[in-house]
Coordinates of C-alpha atoms in Angstrom, one line a residue:
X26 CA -97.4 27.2 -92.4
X27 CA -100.2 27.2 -90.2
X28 CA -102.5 29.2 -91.0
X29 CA -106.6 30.2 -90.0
X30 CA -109.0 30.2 -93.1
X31 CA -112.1 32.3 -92.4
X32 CA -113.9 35.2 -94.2
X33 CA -111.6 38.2 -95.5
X34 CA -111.7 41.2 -93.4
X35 CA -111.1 44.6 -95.1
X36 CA -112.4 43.1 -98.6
X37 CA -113.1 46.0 -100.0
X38 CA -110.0 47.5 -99.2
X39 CA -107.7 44.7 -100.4
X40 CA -106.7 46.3 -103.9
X41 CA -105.3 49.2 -102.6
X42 CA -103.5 47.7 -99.5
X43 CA -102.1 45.1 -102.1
X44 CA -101.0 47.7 -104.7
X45 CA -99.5 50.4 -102.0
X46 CA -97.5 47.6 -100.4
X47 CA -95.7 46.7 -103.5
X48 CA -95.1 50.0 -104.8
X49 CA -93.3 50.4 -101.5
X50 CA -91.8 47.3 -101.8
X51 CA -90.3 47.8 -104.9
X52 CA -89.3 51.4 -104.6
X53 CA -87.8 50.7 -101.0
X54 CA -85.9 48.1 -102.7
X55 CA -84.4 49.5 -105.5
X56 CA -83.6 52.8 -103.4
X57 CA -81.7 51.0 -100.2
X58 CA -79.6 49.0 -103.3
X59 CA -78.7 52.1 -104.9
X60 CA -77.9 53.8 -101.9
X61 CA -75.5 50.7 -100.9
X62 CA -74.3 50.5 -104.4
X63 CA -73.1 53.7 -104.1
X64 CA -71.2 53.7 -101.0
X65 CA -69.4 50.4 -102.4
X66 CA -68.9 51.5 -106.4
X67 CA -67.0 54.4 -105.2
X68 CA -63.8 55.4 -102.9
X69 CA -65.3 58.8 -101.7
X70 CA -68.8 57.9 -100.8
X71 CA -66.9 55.2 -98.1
X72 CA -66.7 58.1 -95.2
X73 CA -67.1 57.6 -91.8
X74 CA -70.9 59.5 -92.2
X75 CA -71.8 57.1 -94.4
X76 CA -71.3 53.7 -92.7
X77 CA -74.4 54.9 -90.6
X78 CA -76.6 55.5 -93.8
X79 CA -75.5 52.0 -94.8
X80 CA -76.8 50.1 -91.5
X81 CA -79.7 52.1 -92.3
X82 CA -80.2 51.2 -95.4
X83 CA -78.9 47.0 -94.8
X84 CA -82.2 47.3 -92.3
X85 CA -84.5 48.8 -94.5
X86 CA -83.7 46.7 -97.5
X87 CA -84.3 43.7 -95.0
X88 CA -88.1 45.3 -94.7
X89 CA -88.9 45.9 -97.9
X90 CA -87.5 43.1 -99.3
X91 CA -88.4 40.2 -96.5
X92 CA -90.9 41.8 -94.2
X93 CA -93.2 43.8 -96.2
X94 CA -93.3 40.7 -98.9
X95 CA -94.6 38.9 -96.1
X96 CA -97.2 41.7 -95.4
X97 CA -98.3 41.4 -98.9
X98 CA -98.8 37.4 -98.9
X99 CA -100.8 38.1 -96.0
X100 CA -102.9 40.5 -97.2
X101 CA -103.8 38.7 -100.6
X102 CA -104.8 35.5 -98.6
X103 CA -106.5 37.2 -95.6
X104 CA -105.3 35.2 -93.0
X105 CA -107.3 35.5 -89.6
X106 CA -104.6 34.3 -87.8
X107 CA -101.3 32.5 -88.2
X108 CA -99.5 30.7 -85.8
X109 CA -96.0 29.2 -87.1
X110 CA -92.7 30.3 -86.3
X111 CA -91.8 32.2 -89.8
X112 CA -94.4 34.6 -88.5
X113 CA -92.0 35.3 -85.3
X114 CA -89.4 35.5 -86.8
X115 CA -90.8 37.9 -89.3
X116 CA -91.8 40.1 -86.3
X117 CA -88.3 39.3 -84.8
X118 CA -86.9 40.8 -88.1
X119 CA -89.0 44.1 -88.8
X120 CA -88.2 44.8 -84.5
X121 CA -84.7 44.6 -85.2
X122 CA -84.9 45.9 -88.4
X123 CA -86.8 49.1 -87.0
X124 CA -84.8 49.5 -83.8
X125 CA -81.4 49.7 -85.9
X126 CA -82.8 52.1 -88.5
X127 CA -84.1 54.7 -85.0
X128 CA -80.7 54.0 -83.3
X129 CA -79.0 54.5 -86.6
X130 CA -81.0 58.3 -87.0
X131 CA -80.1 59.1 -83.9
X132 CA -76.1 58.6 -84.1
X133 CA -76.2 60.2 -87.1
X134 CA -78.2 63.6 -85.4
X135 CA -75.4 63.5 -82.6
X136 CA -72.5 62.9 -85.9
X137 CA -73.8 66.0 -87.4
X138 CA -73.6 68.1 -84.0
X139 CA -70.0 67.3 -83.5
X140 CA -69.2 67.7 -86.8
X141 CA -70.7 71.1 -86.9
X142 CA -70.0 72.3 -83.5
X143 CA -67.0 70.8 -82.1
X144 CA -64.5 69.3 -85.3
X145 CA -61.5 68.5 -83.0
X146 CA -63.5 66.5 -80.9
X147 CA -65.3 64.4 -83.8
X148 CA -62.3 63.4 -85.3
X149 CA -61.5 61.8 -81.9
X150 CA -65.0 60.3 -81.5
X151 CA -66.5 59.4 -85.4
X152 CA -63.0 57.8 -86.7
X153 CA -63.6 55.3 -89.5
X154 CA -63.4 52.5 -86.7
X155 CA -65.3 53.5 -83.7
X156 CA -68.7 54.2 -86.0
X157 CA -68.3 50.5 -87.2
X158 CA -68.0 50.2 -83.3
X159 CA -70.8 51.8 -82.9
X160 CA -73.1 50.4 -85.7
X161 CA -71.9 46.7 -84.6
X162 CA -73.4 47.6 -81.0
X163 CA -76.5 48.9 -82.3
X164 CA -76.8 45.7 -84.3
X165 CA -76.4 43.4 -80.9
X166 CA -78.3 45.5 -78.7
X167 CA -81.2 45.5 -81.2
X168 CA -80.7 41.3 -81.7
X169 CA -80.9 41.2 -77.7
X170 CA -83.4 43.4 -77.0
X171 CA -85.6 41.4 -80.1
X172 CA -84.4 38.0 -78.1
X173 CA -86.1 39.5 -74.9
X174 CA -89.4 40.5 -76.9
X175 CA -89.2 37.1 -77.9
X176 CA -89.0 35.3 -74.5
X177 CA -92.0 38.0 -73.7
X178 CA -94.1 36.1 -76.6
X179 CA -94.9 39.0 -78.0
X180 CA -94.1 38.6 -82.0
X181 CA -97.6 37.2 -83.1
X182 CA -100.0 37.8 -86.1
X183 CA -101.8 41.1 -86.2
X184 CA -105.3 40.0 -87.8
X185 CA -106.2 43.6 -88.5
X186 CA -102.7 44.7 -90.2
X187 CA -102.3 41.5 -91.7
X188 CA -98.6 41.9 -90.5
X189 CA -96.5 39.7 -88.3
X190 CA -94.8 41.8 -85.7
X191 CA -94.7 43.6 -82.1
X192 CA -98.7 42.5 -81.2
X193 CA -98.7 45.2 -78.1
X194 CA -102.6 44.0 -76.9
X195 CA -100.8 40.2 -76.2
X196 CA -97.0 41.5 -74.9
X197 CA -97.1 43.2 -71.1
X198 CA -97.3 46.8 -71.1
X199 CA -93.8 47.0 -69.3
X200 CA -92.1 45.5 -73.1
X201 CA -94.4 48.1 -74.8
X202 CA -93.9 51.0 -72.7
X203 CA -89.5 49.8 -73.1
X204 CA -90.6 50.0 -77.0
X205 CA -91.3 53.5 -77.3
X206 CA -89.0 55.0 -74.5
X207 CA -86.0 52.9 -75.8
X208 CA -87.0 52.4 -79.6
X209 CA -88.3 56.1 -80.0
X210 CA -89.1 58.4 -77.4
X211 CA -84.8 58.6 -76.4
X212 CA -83.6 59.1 -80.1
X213 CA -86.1 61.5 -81.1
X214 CA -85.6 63.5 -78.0
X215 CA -81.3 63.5 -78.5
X216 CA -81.7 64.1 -82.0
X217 CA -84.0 67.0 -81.1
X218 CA -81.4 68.3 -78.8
X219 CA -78.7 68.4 -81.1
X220 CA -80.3 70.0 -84.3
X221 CA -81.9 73.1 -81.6
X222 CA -78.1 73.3 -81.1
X223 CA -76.8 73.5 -84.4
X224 CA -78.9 76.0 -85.4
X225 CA -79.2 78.3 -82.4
X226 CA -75.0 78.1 -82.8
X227 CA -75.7 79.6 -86.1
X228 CA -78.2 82.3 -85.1
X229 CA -76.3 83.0 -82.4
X230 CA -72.9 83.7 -84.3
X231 CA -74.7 85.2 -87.0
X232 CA -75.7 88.2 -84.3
X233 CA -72.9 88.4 -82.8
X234 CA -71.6 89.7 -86.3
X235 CA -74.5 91.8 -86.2
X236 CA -74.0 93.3 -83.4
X237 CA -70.2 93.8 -83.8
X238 CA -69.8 97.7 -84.2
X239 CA -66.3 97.9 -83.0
X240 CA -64.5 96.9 -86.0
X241 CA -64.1 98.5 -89.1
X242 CA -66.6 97.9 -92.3
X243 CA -64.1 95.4 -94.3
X244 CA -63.7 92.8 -91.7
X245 CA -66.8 93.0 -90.7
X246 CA -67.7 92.0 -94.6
X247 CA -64.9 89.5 -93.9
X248 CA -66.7 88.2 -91.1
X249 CA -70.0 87.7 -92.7
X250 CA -68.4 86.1 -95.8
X251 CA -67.2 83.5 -93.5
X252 CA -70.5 83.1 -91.7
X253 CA -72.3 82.6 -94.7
X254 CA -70.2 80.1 -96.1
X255 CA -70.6 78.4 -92.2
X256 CA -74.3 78.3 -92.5
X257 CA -73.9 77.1 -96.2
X258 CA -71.7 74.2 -94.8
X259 CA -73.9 73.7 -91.9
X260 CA -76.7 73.5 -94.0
X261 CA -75.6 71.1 -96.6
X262 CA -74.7 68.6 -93.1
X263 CA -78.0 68.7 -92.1
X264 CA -80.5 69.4 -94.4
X265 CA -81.1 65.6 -95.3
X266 CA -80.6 64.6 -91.4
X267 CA -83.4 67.2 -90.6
X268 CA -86.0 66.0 -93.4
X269 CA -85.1 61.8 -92.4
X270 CA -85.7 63.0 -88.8
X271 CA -88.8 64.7 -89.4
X272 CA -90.1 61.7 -91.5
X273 CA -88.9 59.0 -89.3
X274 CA -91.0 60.7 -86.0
X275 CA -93.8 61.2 -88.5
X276 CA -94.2 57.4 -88.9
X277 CA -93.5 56.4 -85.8
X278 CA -94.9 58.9 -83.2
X279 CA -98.5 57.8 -83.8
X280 CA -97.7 53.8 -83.3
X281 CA -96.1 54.9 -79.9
X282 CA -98.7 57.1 -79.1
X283 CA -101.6 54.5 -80.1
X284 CA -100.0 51.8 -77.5
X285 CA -100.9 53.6 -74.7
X286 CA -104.3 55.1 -76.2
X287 CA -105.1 51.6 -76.4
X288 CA -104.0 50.4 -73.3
X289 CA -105.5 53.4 -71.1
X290 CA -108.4 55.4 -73.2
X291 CA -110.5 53.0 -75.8
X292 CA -109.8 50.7 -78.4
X293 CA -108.2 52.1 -81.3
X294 CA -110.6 50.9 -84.7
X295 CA -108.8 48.0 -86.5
X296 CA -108.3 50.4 -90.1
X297 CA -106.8 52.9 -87.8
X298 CA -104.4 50.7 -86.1
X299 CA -103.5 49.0 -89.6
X300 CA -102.7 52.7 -91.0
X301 CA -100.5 53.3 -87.8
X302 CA -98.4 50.1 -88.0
X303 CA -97.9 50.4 -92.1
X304 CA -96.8 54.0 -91.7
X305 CA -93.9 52.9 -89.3
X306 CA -93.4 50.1 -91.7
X307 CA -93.6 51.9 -94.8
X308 CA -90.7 54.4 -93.4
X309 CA -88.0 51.8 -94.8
X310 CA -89.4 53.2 -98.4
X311 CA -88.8 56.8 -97.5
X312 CA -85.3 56.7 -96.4
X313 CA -83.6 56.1 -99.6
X314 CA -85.5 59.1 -101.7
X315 CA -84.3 61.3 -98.7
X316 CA -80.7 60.5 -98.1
X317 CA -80.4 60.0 -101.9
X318 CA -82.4 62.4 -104.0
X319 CA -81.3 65.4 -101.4
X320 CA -77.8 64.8 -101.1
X321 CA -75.6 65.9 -104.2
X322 CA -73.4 63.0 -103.3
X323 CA -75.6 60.2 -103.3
X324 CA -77.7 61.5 -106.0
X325 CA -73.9 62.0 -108.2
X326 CA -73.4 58.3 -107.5
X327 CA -77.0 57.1 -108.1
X328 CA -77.1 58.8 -111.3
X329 CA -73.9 56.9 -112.7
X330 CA -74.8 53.3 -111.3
X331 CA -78.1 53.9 -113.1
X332 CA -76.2 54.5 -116.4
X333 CA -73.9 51.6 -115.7
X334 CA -70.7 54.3 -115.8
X335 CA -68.2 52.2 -113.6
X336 CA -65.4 52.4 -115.2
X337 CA -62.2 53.0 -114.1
X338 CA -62.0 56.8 -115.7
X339 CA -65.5 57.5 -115.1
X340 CA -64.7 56.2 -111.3
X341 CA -61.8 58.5 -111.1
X342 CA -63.7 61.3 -112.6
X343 CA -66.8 60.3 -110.0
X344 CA -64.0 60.9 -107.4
X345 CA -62.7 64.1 -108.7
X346 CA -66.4 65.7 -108.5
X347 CA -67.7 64.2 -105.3
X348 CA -64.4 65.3 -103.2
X349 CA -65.5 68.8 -104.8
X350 CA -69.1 68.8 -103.3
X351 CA -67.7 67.8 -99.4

């Protein structure tokens, strides 16, 4: 490897970025395993909705257990530079790693609005076959688009962040400004779209029970039943969608906004732009807690692989209860 000696930066901080790195590390690790063991140990968790969260979780298991590792050897030996070619292809890794996971969130927000709004029309579009299509393409597209970056030269050592990856002050603004639009800004905006449609479909039928004065008292009871348990269901769909969208732009919306601070207004402070690019890095930890711990299902199926209950009657019975909770 080479590798710059030269006097640690951040000293004084280098306990703490150590310690939060592997606590990330190891909980992002454990979580994306658990979350894949799950899908795999049994039948009912292998829906189409699911092969998404999978990619997702392949790609953040790839972070926390290859990039961020890298992040930590960093950090303990303060490099002030490396130049070697494991160091791009760390950075190729946690780009492609990132752009799969945001591609990833956002089929899954336009999954969830077909599923909730139009059900004849995503069986046709979410078969079992066309969202391995679809995850296959985000996989290439991600790998090509990282291959571009490359032939940019713009995967180098981040002094500040100790943290091989994207380094937007050396790569043209043009690859930078594609970043966010492509990488961020575009998801976040059609996931957006389709949760302000779910749920103004839901206020909107809710009123037009409401204001439904025409029929008599018991099927308008009728009516509201049914609502309620159509909220309920459209709830359960997106309630861990929702929370993983709100955490993923959380992480992510200050690195995009920083590039273009940077490039137009001042100089972002080195601890500042450190925080910025962790935070998007650290989001591979959060995923797992989310689409785990706040989805019956997963947390069903976490809770038996933790107590080693795979066999076949406790599989069967695993079944039996998950099909009950869909």
């Amino acid at each position: 490897m080479n590798t710059i000696q030269g006097e640690c930066i951040q000293q004084d901080l280098k306990t703490l970025d150590v310690s939060i790195l592997i606590v990330f590390s190891i909980v992002g690790s454990i979580g994306n395993v658990l979350i894949l063991l799950s899908i795999l140990m049994f039948p009912n968790m292998r829906r189409s909705m699911n092969i998404f969260i999978a990619s997702i979780s392949v790609a953040d298991l790839i972070n926390c257990c290859y990039s961020m590792p890298w992040t930590i050897y960093y950090r303990i030996n303060c490099f002030p530079m490396v130049k070697d070619i494991w160091c791009t292809f760390n950075g190729f890794m946690l780009f492609l790693c990132a752009g799969v996971a945001n591609f990833s969130f956002m089929f899954i927000a336009v999954n969830r609005r077909f599923f909730v709004l139009n059900r004849m029309t995503y069986n046709k579009i979410f078969s079992n076959k066309k969202i391995i299509f679809y995850t296959i393409f985000i996989w290439i597209f991600w790998t090509g688009f990282g291959v571009l970056i490359y032939f940019l030269n713009a995967f180098h050592y981040i002094p500040n962040s100790f943290i091989c990856f994207y380094f937007d002050d050396l790569a043209p603004f043009e690859a930078s400004a594609g970043f966010t639009i492509f990488g961020v800004a575009i998801p976040s905006f059609l996931s957006t779209i389709c949760y302000i449609s779910i749920f103004y479909n839901m206020i909107k039928i809710k009123r037009k029970i409401t204001q439904s004065v025409s029929v008599n008292s018991s099927v308008i009871r009728g009516q509201q039943t049914g609502v309620t348990q159509l909220e309920t269901q459209e709830k359960k769909a997106i309630i861990s969608a929702v929370v993983a969208f709100v955490f993923l732009n959380t992480c992510w919306t200050p690195y995009c906004i920083h590039v273009y601070i940077d490039h137009f207004a001042f100089s972002i402070p080195p601890l500042v732009h450190k925080t910025i690019i962790w935070m998007a890095m650290i989001n591979s930890s959060f995923n797992p807690i989310i689409y785990g711990l706040l989805n019956k299902k997963f947390r069903f199926s976490i809770m038996n692989i933790i107590r080693c209950k795979f066999g076949r009657n406790q599989s069967s019975n695993s079944s039996v209860f998950i099909s009950k909770m869909n």
